[in-house]
N, CA, C and O of each residue as an XYZ file, in Angstrom:
740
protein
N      -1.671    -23.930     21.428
C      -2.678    -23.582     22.403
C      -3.941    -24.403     22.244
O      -4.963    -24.316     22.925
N      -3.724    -25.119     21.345
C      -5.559    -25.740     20.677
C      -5.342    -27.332     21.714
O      -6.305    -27.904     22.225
N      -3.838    -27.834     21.850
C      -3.927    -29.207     22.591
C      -3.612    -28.944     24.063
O      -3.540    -29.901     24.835
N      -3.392    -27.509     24.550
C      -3.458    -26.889     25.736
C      -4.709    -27.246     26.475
O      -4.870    -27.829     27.547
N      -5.678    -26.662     25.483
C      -7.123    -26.234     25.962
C      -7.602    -27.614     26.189
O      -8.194    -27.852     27.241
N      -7.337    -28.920     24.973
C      -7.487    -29.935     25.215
C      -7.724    -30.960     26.030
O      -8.635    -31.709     26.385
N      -6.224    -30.666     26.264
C      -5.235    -31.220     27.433
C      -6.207    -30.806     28.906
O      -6.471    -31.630     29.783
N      -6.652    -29.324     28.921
C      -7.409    -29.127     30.211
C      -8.789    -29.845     30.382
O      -9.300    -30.141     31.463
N      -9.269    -30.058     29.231
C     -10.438    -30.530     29.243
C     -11.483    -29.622     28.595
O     -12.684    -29.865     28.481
N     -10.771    -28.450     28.159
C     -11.843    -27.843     27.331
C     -12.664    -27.776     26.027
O     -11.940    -27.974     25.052
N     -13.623    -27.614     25.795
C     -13.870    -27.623     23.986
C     -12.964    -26.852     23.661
O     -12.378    -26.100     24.439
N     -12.730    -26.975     22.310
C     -12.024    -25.852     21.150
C     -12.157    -25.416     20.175
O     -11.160    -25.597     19.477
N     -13.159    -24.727     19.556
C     -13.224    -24.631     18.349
C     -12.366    -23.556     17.906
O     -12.013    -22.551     18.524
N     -12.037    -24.007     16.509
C     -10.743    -23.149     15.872
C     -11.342    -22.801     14.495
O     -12.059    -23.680     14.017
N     -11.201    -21.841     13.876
C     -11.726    -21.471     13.004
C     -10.987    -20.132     11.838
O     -10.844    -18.981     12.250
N     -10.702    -20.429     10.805
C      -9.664    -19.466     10.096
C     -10.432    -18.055      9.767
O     -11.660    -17.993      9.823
N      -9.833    -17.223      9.511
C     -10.792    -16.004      8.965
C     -11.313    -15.935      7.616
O     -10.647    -16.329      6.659
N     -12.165    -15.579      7.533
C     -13.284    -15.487      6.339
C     -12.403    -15.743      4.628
O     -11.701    -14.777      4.329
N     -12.408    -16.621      3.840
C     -11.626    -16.679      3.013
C      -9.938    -17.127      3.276
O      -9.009    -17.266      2.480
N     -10.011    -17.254      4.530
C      -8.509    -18.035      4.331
C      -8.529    -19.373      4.665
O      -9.446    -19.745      5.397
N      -7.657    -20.230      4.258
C      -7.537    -21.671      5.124
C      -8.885    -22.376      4.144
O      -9.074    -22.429      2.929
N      -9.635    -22.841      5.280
C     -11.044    -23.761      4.614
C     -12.342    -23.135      4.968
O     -13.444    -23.678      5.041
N     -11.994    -21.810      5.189
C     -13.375    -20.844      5.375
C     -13.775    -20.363      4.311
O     -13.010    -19.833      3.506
N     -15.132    -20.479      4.127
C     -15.918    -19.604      3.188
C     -16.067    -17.886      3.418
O     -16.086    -17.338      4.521
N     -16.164    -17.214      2.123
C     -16.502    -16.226      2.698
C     -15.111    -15.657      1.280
O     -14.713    -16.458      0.434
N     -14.666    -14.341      1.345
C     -13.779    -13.230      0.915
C     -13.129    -12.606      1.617
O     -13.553    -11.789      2.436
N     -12.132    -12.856      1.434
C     -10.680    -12.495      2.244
C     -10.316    -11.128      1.362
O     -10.092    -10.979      0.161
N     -10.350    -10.282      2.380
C     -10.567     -8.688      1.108
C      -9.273     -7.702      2.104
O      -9.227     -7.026      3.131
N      -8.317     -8.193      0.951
C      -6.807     -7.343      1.835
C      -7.056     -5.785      2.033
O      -6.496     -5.152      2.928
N      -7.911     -5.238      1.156
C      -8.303     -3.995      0.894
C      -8.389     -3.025      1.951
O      -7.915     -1.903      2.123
N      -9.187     -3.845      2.651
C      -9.949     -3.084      4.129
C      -8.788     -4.067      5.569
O      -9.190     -4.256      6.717
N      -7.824     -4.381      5.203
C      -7.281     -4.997      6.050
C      -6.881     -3.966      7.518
O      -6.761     -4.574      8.582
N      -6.724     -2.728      7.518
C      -6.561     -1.703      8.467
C      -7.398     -1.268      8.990
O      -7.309     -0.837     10.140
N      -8.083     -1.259      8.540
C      -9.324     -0.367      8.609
C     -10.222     -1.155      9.712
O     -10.240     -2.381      9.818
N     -11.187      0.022     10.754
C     -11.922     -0.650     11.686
C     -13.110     -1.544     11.319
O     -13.783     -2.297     12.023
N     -13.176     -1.254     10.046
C     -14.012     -2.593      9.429
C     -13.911     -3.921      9.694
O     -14.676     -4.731     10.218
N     -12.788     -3.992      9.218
C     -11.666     -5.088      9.055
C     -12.125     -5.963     10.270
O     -12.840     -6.965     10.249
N     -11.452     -5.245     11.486
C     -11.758     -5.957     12.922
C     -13.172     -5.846     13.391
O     -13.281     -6.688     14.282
N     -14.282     -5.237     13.237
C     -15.727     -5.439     12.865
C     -16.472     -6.431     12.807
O     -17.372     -6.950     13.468
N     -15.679     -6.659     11.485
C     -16.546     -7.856     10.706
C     -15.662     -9.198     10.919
O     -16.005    -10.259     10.397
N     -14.670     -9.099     11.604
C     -13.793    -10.868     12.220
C     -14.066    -10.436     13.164
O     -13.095    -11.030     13.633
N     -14.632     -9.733     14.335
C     -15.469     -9.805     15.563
C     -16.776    -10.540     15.112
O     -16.928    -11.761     15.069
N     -17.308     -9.980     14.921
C     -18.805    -10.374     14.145
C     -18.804    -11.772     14.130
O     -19.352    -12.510     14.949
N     -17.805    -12.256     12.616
C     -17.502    -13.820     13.023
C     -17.037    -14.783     13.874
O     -17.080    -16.013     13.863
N     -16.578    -13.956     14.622
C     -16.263    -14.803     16.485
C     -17.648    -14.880     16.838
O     -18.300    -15.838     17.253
N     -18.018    -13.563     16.571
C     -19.421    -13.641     18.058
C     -20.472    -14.784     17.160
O     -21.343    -15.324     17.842
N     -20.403    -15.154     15.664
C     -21.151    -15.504     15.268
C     -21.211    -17.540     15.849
O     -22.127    -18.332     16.069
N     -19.267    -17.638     15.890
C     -18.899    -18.466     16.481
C     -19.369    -19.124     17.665
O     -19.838    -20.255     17.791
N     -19.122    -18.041     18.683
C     -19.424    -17.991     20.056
C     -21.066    -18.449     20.302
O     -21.531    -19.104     21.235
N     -21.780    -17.843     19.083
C     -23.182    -17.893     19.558
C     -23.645    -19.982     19.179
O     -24.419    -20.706     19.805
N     -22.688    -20.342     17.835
C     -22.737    -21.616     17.607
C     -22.458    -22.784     19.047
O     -23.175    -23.680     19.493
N     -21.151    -22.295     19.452
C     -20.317    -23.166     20.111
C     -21.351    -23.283     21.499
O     -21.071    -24.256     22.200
N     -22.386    -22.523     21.948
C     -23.150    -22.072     23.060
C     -23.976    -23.022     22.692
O     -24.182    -24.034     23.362
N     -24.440    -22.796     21.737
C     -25.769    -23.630     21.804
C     -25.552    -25.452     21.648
O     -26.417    -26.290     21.396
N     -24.633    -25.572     21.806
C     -23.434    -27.558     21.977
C     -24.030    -27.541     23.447
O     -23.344    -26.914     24.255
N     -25.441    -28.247     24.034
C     -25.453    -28.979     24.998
C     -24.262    -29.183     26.443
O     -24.232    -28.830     27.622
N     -23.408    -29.942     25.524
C     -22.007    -30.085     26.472
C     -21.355    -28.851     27.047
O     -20.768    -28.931     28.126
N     -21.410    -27.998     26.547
C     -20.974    -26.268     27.089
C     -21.302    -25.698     27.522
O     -22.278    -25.106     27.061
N     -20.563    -25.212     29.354
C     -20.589    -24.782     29.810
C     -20.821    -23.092     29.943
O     -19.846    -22.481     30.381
N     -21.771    -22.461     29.675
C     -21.843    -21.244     29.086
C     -21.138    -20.354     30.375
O     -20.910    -19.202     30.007
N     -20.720    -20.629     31.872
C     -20.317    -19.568     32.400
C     -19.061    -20.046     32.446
O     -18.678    -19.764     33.582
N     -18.054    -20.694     31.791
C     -16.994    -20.938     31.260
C     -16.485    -20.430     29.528
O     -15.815    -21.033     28.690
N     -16.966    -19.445     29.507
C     -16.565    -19.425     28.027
C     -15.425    -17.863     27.732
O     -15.448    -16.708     28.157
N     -14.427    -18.723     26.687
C     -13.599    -17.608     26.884
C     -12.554    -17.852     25.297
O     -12.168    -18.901     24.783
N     -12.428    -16.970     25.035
C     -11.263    -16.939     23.825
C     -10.086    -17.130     23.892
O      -9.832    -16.988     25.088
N      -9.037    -17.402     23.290
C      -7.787    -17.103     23.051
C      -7.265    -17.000     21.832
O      -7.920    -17.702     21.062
N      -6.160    -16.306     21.158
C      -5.625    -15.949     19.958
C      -4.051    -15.450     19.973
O      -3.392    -14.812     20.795
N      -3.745    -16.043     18.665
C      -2.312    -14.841     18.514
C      -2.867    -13.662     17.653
O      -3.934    -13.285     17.167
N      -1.500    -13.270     17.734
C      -1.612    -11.893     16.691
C      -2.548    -10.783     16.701
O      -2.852    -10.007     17.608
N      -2.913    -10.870     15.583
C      -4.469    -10.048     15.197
C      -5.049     -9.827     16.134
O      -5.192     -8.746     16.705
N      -5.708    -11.490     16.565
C      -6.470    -11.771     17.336
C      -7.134    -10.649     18.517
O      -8.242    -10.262     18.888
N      -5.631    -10.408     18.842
C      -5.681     -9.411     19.845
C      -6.490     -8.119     19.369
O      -7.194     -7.806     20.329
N      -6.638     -7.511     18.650
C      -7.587     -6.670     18.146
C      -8.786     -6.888     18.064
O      -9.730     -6.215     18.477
N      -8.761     -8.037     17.413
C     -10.547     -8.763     17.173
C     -11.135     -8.959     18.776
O     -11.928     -8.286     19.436
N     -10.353    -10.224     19.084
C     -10.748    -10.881     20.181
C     -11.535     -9.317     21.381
O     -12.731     -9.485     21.143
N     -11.490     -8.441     22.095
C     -11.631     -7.970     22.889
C     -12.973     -7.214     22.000
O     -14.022     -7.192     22.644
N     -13.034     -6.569     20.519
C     -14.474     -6.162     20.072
C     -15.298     -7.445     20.200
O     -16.382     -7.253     20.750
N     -15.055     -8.694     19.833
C     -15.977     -9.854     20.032
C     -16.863     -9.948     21.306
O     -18.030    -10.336     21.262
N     -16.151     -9.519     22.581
C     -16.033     -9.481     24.106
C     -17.270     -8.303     24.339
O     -18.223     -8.391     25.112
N     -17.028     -7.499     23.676
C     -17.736     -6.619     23.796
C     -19.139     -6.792     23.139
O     -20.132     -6.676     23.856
N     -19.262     -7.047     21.891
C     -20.668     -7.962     21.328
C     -21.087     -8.792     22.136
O     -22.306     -8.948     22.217
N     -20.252     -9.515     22.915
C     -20.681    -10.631     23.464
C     -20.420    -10.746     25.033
O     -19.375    -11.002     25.631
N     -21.676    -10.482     25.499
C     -21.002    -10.188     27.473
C     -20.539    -11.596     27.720
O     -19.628    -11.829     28.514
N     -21.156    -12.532     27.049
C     -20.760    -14.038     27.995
C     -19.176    -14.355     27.828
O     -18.627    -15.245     28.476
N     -18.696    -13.769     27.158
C     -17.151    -14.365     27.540
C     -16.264    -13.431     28.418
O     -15.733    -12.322     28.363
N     -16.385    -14.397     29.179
C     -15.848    -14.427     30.660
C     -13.919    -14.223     30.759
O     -13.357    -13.696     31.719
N     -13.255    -14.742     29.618
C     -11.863    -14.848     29.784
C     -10.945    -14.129     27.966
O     -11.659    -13.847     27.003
N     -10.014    -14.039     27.931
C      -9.247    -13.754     26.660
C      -7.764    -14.149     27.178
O      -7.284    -13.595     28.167
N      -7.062    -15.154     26.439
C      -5.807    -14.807     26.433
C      -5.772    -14.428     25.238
O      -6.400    -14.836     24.261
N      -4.480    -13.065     25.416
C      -3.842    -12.530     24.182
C      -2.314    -13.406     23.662
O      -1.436    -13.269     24.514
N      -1.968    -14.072     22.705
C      -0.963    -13.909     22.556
C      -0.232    -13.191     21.876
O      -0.321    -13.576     20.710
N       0.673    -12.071     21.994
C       1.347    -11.299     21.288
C       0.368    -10.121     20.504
O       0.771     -9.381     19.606
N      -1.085    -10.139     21.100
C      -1.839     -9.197     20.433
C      -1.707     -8.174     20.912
O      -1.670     -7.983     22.127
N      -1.570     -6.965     19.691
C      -1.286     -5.625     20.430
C      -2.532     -5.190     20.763
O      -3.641     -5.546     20.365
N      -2.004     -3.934     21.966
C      -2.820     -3.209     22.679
C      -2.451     -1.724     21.751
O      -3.003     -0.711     22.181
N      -1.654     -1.579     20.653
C      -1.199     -0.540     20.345
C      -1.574     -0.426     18.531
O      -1.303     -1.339     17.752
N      -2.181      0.775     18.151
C      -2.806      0.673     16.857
C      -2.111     -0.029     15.474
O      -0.933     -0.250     15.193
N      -3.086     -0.221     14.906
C      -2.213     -0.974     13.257
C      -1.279     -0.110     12.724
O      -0.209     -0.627     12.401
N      -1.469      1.575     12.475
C      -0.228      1.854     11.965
C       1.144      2.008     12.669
O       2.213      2.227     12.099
N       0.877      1.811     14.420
C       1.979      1.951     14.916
C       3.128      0.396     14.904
O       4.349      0.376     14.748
N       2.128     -0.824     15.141
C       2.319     -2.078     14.935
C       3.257     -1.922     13.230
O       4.430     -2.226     13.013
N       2.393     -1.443     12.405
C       3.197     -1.901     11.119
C       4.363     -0.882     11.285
O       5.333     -1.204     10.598
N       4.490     -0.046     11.814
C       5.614      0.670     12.069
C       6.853     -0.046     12.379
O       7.889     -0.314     11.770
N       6.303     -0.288     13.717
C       7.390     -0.861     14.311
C       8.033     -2.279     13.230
O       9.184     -2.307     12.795
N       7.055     -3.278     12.986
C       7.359     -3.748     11.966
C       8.271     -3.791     10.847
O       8.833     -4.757     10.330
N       8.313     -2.513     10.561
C       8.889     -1.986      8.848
C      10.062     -1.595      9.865
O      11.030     -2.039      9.247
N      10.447     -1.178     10.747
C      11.655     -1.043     11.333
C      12.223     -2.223     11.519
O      13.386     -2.336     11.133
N      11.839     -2.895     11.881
C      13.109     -4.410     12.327
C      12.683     -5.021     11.054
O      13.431     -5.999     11.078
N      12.107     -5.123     10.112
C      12.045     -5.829      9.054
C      11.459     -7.292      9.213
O      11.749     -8.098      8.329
N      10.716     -7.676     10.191
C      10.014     -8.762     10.115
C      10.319     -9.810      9.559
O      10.380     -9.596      8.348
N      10.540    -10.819      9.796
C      10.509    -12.094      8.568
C      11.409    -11.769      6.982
O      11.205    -12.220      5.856
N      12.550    -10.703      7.549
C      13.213    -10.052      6.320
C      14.346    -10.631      6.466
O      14.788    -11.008      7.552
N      15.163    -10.802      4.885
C      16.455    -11.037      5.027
C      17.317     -9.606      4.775
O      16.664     -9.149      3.837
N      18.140     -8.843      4.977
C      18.284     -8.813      6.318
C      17.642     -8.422      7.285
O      17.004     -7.604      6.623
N      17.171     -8.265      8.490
C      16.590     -8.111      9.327
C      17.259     -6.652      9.361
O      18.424     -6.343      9.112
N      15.634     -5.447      9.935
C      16.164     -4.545     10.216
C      16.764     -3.787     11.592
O      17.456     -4.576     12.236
N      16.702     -2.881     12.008
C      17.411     -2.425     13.392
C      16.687     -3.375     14.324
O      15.741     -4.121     14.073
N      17.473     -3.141     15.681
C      17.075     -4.174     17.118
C      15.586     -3.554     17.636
O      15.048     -2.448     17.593
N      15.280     -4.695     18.073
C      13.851     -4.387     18.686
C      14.020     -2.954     20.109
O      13.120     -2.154     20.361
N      15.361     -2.998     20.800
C      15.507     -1.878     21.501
C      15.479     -0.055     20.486
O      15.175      1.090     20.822
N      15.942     -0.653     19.281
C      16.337      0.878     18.581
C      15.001      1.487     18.109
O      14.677      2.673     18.041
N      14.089      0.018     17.702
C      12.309      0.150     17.177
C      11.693      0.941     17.988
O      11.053      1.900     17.557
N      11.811      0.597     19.592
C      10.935      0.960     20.519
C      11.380      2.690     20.560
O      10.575      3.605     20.387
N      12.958      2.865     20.850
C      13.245      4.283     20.393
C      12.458      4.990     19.334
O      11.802      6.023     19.472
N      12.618      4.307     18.309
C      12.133      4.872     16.806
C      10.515      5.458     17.225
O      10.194      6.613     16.942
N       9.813      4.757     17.743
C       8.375      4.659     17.729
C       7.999      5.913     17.692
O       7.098      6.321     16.958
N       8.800      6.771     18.646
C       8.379      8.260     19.140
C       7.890      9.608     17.998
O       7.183     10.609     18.120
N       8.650      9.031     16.934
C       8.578      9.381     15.818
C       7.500      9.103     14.885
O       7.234      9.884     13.971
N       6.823      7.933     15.099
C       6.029      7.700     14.427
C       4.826      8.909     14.144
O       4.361      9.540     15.094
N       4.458      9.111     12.976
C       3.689     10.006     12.722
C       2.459      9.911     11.557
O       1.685     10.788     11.172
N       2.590      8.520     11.163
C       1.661      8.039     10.160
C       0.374      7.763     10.685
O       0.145      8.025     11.866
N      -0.756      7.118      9.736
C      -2.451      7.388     10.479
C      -1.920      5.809     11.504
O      -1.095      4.898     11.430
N      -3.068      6.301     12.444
C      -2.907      5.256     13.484
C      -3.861      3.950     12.686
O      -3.739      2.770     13.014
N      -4.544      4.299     11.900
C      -5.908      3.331     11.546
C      -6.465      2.732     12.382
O      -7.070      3.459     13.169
N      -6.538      1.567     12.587
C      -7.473      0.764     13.604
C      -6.589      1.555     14.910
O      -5.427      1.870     14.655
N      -7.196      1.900     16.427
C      -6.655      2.041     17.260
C      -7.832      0.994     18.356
O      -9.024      1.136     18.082
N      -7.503      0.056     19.467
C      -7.844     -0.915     20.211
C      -8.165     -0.122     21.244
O      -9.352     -0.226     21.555
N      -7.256      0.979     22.184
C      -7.675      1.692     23.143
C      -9.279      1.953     23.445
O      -9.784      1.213     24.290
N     -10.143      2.976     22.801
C     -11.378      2.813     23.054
C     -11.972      1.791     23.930
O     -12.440      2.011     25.046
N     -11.893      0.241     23.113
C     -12.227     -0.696     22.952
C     -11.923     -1.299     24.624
O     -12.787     -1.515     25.474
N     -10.656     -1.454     24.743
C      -9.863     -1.378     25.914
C     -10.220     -0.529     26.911
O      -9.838     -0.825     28.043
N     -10.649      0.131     26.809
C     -11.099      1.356     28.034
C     -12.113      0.910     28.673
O     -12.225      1.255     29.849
N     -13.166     -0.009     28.056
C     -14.446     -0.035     28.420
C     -14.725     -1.370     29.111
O     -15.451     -1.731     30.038
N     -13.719     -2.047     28.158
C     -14.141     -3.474     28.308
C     -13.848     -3.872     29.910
O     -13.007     -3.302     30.606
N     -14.705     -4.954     30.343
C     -14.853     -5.396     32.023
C     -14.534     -7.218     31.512
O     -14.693     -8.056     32.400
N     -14.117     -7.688     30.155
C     -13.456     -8.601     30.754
C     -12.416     -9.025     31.257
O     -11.516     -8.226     31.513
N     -12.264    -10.437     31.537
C     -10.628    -10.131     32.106
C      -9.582    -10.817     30.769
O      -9.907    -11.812     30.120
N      -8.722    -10.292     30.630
C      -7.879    -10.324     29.704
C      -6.195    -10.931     30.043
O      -5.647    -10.313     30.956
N      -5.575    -11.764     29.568
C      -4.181    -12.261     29.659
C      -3.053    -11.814     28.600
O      -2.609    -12.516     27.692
N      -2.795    -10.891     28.819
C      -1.913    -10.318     27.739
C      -0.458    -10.597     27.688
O       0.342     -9.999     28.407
N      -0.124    -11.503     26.839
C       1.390    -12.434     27.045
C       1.748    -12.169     25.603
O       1.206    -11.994     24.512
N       3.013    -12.234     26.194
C       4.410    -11.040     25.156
C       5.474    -12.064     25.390
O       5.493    -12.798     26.378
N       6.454    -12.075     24.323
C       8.088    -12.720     24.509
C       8.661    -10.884     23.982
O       8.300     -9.935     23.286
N       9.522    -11.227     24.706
C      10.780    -10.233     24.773
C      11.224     -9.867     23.326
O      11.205     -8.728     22.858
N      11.797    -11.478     22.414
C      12.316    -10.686     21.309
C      11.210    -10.999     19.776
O      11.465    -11.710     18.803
N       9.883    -10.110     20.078
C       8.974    -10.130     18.979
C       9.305     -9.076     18.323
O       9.220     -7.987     18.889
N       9.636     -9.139     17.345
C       9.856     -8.474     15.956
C       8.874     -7.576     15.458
O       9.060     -6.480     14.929
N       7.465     -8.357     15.763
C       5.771     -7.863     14.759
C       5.409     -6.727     15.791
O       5.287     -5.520     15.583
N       5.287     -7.365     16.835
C       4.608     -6.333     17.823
C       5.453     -5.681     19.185
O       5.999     -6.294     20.103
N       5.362     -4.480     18.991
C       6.203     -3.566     19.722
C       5.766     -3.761     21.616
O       5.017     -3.204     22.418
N       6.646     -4.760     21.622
C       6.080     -5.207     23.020
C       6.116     -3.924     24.408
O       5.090     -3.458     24.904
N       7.392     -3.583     24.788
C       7.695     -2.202     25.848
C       5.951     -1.124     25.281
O       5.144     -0.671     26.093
N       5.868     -1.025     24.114
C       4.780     -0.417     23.961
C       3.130     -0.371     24.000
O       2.185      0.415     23.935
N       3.370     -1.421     24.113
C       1.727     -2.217     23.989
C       1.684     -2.318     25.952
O       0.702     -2.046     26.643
N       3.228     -2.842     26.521
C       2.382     -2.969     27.762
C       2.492     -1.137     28.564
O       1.934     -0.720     29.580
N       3.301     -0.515     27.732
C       2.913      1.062     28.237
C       1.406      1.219     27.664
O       0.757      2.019     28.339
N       0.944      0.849     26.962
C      -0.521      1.533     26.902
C      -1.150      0.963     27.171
O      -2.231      1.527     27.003
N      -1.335     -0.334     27.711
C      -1.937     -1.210     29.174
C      -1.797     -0.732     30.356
O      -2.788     -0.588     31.072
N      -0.645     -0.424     30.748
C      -0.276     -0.352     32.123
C      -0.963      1.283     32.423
O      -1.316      1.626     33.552
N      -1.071      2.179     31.214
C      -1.779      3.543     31.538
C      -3.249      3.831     31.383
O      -3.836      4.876     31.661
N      -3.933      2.256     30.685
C      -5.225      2.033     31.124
C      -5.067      1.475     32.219
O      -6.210      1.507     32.677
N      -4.238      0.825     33.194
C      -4.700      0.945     34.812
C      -6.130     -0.215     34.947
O      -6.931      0.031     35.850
N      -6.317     -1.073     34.313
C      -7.675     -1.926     34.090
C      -7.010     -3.354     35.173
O      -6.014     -4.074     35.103
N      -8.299     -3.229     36.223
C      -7.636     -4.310     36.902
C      -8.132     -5.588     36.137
O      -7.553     -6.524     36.688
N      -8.940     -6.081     35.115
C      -9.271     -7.027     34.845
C      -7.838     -7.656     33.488
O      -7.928     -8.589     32.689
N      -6.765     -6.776     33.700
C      -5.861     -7.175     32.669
C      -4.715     -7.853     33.561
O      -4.694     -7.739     34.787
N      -4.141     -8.285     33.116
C      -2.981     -9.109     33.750
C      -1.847     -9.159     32.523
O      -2.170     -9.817     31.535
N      -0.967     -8.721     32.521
C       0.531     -9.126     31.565
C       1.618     -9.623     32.233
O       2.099     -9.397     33.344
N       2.096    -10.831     30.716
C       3.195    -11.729     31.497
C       3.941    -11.172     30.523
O       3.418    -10.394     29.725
N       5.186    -11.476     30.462
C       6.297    -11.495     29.631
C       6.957    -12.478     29.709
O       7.287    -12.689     30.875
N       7.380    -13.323     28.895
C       7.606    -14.514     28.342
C       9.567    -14.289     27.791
O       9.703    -14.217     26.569
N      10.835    -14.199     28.588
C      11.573    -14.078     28.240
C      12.277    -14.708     27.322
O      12.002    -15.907     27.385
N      13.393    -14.386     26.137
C      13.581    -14.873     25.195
C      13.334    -15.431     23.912
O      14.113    -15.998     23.146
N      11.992    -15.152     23.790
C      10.839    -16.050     23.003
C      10.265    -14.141     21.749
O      10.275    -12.947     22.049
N       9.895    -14.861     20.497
C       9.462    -14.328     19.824
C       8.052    -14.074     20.101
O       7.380    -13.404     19.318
């Protein structure tokens, strides 16, 4: 997505989270669930956002995020710190809380040898779920007025896709849009 943005003609700045990669800072697994967690890597977007603004060359009523994963959690509190961004694509970021995400997760076994049950039996399973939700995004989602691109592949393992776009589709938010991306992790 970084030679996407490129490719269009956009800036890009890319930037790892606090302590990982070539970022400064403490990478603290501790609080990894927790609404802290996504807080304080909002914080460092918006801290981002406020850098990348003040670059001459940038267009400030063009400004907009994109991310995998996580992201999707962070990215939309950032949005909210920050009225000027105008756009978000999600990739594969859930709309559905961390303990339900790691749920689903620990059911198909992720990145496991062997892999556990089918992503159809997960989405069954979910109903069951009964552990703390920890971080939950909804709130967050309820309020927010930007517009958002929420793109999913069919066979993702991490994030419980049928579920994330049921709790999109029952926030009813016209500024969201979801694709589904067939065959693709």
């Amino acid at each position: 997505y970084i030679y996407l943005g490129l490719k269009m003609g956009s800036a890009v700045l890319v930037c790892d989270k606090r302590g990982v990669g070539n970022s400064e800072g403490v990478f603290d697994p501790n609080h990894l669930k927790s609404e802290k967690h996504f807080t304080d890597l909002a914080s460092d977007l918006v801290a981002q956002l406020k850098w990348i603004k003040s670059q001459p060359e940038i267009d400030l009523t063009k400004i907009g995020m994109m991310g995998p994963s996580q992201a999707g959690w962070v990215m939309p509190i950032a949005a909210k710190m920050d009225n000027s961004v105008r756009f978000i694509v999600s990739l594969s970021g859930p709309s559905v809380s961390v303990g339900v995400e790691n749920y689903f997760s620990s059911l198909t076994r992720e990145y496991m040898s062997p892999l556990g049950i089918s992503i159809e039996e997960a989405d069954k399973e979910l109903s069951n779920f009964s552990g703390d939700p920890l971080y939950d995004p909804v709130p967050i989602l309820e309020e927010l007025q930007t517009n958002i691109l929420w793109q999913f592949g069919t066979h993702d393992r991490s994030v419980p896709v049928s579920e994330c776009i049921r709790v999109l589709e029952k926030l009813n938010k016209t500024n969201f849009d979801i694709k589904v991306v067939q065959h693709v992790g």
